[in-house]
Short mmCIF file of C-alpha atoms in Angstrom, two decimals:
data_model
loop_
_atom_site.label_atom_id
_atom_site.label_comp_id
_atom_site.label_asym_id
_atom_site.label_seq_id
_atom_site.Cartn_x
_atom_site.Cartn_y
_atom_site.Cartn_z
CA MET A 11 112.17 123.89 95.59
CA LYS A 12 108.53 124.41 94.65
CA ILE A 13 107.36 122.53 91.58
CA ILE A 14 104.89 124.35 89.31
CA LEU A 15 102.01 122.13 88.20
CA ASP A 16 99.12 122.83 85.88
CA ASP A 17 95.50 121.72 86.17
CA LEU A 18 96.15 118.47 84.25
CA ASP A 19 98.94 117.54 86.67
CA TYR A 20 96.59 118.11 89.63
CA LYS A 21 93.89 116.01 87.94
CA ILE A 22 96.41 113.20 87.38
CA LEU A 23 97.47 113.36 91.05
CA GLN A 24 93.83 113.19 92.18
CA ILE A 25 93.10 110.20 89.95
CA LEU A 26 96.23 108.34 91.09
CA ALA A 27 95.53 109.13 94.75
CA GLU A 28 92.12 107.48 94.37
CA ASN A 29 93.41 104.47 92.39
CA SER A 30 97.11 104.17 91.58
CA ARG A 31 96.53 101.00 89.54
CA LEU A 32 94.81 102.73 86.63
CA SER A 33 96.54 102.49 83.27
CA TYR A 34 97.91 105.55 81.51
CA ALA A 35 95.23 105.03 78.86
CA GLU A 36 92.43 105.13 81.47
CA ILE A 37 93.88 108.21 83.19
CA GLY A 38 94.23 109.88 79.81
CA ARG A 39 90.59 109.10 78.93
CA GLN A 40 89.46 110.75 82.16
CA ILE A 41 91.34 113.97 81.43
CA SER A 42 91.16 113.95 77.60
CA LEU A 43 94.88 113.34 77.09
CA SER A 44 96.70 110.69 75.05
CA GLN A 45 98.24 107.68 76.74
CA SER A 46 101.78 108.78 75.83
CA ALA A 47 101.23 112.36 77.07
CA THR A 48 99.75 111.01 80.31
CA LYS A 49 102.71 108.66 80.79
CA GLU A 50 105.12 111.56 80.21
CA ARG A 51 103.34 113.71 82.80
CA VAL A 52 103.29 110.92 85.40
CA GLN A 53 106.99 110.27 84.78
CA ASN A 54 107.70 113.99 85.23
CA LEU A 55 105.81 113.95 88.55
CA LEU A 56 107.93 110.95 89.62
CA ASP A 57 111.22 112.50 88.42
CA ASN A 58 110.49 115.71 90.32
CA GLY A 59 109.60 113.84 93.50
CA VAL A 60 105.98 115.03 93.58
CA ILE A 61 104.91 111.37 93.50
CA LYS A 62 107.05 109.61 96.08
CA GLN A 63 105.58 106.13 95.73
CA PHE A 64 102.56 104.11 94.67
CA SER A 65 100.88 102.30 97.54
CA VAL A 66 97.86 100.31 98.64
CA GLU A 67 95.25 100.99 101.28
CA ILE A 68 94.83 97.96 103.53
CA ASP A 69 91.58 97.04 105.26
CA TYR A 70 93.01 95.99 108.63
CA GLU A 71 89.61 94.89 109.89
CA LYS A 72 89.57 92.12 107.27
CA LEU A 73 92.97 91.01 108.59
CA GLY A 74 91.64 90.71 112.14
CA TYR A 75 92.62 94.17 113.42
CA PRO A 76 89.31 96.06 113.65
CA LEU A 77 90.30 98.44 116.46
CA LYS A 78 91.92 101.65 115.18
CA VAL A 79 93.53 103.75 117.91
CA VAL A 80 95.44 107.01 118.06
CA ILE A 81 98.01 107.14 120.84
CA SER A 82 99.63 110.39 121.92
CA LEU A 83 102.91 110.04 123.80
CA LYS A 84 104.76 112.23 126.25
CA PHE A 85 108.26 110.94 126.89
CA LYS A 86 110.27 110.63 130.08
CA ASN A 87 113.70 112.26 129.94
CA ASP A 88 115.50 111.05 126.81
CA GLU A 89 113.24 108.06 126.13
CA PHE A 90 112.13 109.63 122.83
CA ARG A 91 115.35 108.57 121.09
CA ARG A 92 115.08 105.03 122.44
CA PHE A 93 111.47 104.80 121.29
CA ILE A 94 112.32 105.99 117.77
CA ASP A 95 114.94 103.24 117.57
CA ASP A 96 112.42 100.69 118.89
CA VAL A 97 109.44 101.58 116.66
CA PRO A 98 110.07 98.52 114.43
CA LYS A 99 109.36 96.38 117.52
CA PHE A 100 105.73 97.62 117.40
CA PRO A 101 104.11 96.05 114.32
CA GLU A 102 100.69 97.39 115.35
CA ILE A 103 101.90 100.98 114.86
CA LEU A 104 100.90 101.99 111.33
CA SER A 105 102.40 105.48 111.43
CA CYS A 106 104.14 107.85 113.82
CA ARG A 107 104.23 111.61 113.61
CA ARG A 108 106.44 113.86 115.67
CA VAL A 109 104.34 116.86 116.67
CA THR A 110 104.50 120.09 118.60
CA GLY A 111 102.30 120.87 121.55
CA GLU A 112 101.42 118.89 124.64
CA PHE A 113 102.60 115.56 123.18
CA CYS A 114 105.84 114.64 121.44
CA LEU A 115 104.52 111.98 119.12
CA ILE A 116 101.23 110.65 117.77
CA ALA A 117 100.93 107.03 116.62
CA GLU A 118 98.14 105.47 114.59
CA CYS A 119 97.63 101.81 115.47
CA ALA A 120 95.59 98.81 114.29
CA LEU A 121 94.72 96.35 117.04
CA LYS A 122 92.79 93.10 117.52
CA ASP A 123 90.74 94.16 120.54
CA SER A 124 90.83 96.06 123.85
CA ARG A 125 93.11 93.44 125.40
CA HIS A 126 95.61 94.03 122.60
CA LEU A 127 95.33 97.77 123.30
CA GLU A 128 96.02 97.17 126.99
CA GLN A 129 99.11 95.11 126.13
CA LEU A 130 100.38 97.83 123.80
CA ILE A 131 99.87 100.50 126.45
CA ASP A 132 101.82 98.37 128.93
CA ARG A 133 104.72 98.19 126.45
CA LEU A 134 104.59 101.93 125.72
CA ILE A 135 104.61 102.95 129.41
CA THR A 136 108.30 102.03 129.59
CA TYR A 137 109.00 104.98 127.25
CA GLY A 138 106.60 107.62 128.51
CA ILE A 139 102.99 108.48 129.15
CA PRO A 140 100.51 107.26 126.50
CA THR A 141 97.08 108.79 126.01
CA THR A 142 94.70 106.81 123.83
CA ALA A 143 91.72 107.65 121.66
CA ILE A 144 89.70 104.96 119.89
CA GLN A 145 88.73 105.77 116.31
CA LEU A 146 84.97 105.47 115.86
CA SER A 147 84.91 106.06 112.11
CA GLU A 148 87.01 107.47 109.32
CA ILE A 149 86.04 110.52 107.31
CA LYS A 150 87.51 110.45 103.83
CA THR A 151 89.05 113.68 102.62
CA LYS A 152 90.46 114.75 99.30
CA PRO A 153 93.91 113.17 99.16
CA VAL A 154 95.31 115.89 96.87
CA LEU A 155 95.32 119.63 97.44
CA ASN A 156 93.65 121.53 94.64
CA ASN A 157 95.74 123.99 92.72
CA LEU A 158 95.84 126.71 95.37
CA SER A 159 97.87 129.12 93.24
CA LYS A 160 94.77 130.34 91.38
#
């Protein structure tokens, strides 16, 4: 079911995507809306499932994991199911996406160094064929789609 949002809802989503810790009063000031009206709109976005959760962005480099890597995996036979079950055994995997095309799955990882990468590849080989790409930098994009219905 598609949810219909107005421009204020999109502005609220953009503000929360940039900093989900802002108060309703601060969000309201930014969009010229009262605190209570802002709270009501945010609650509506939560109730309708548009906002699924509030989260934090972690600087993994400051935690000792400066190497960001994207690993594409092709699986042997039925190893995909086994890997999905075993993903919790890989704490360095930040996210996994099942994709179409040449690969079955793409994983984003945070690692300590190239030795850590080598160890991870050795563990992944038991499931399939990993192909790695080291992230050089990150390009920030708008986290919220603009109202495309205009």
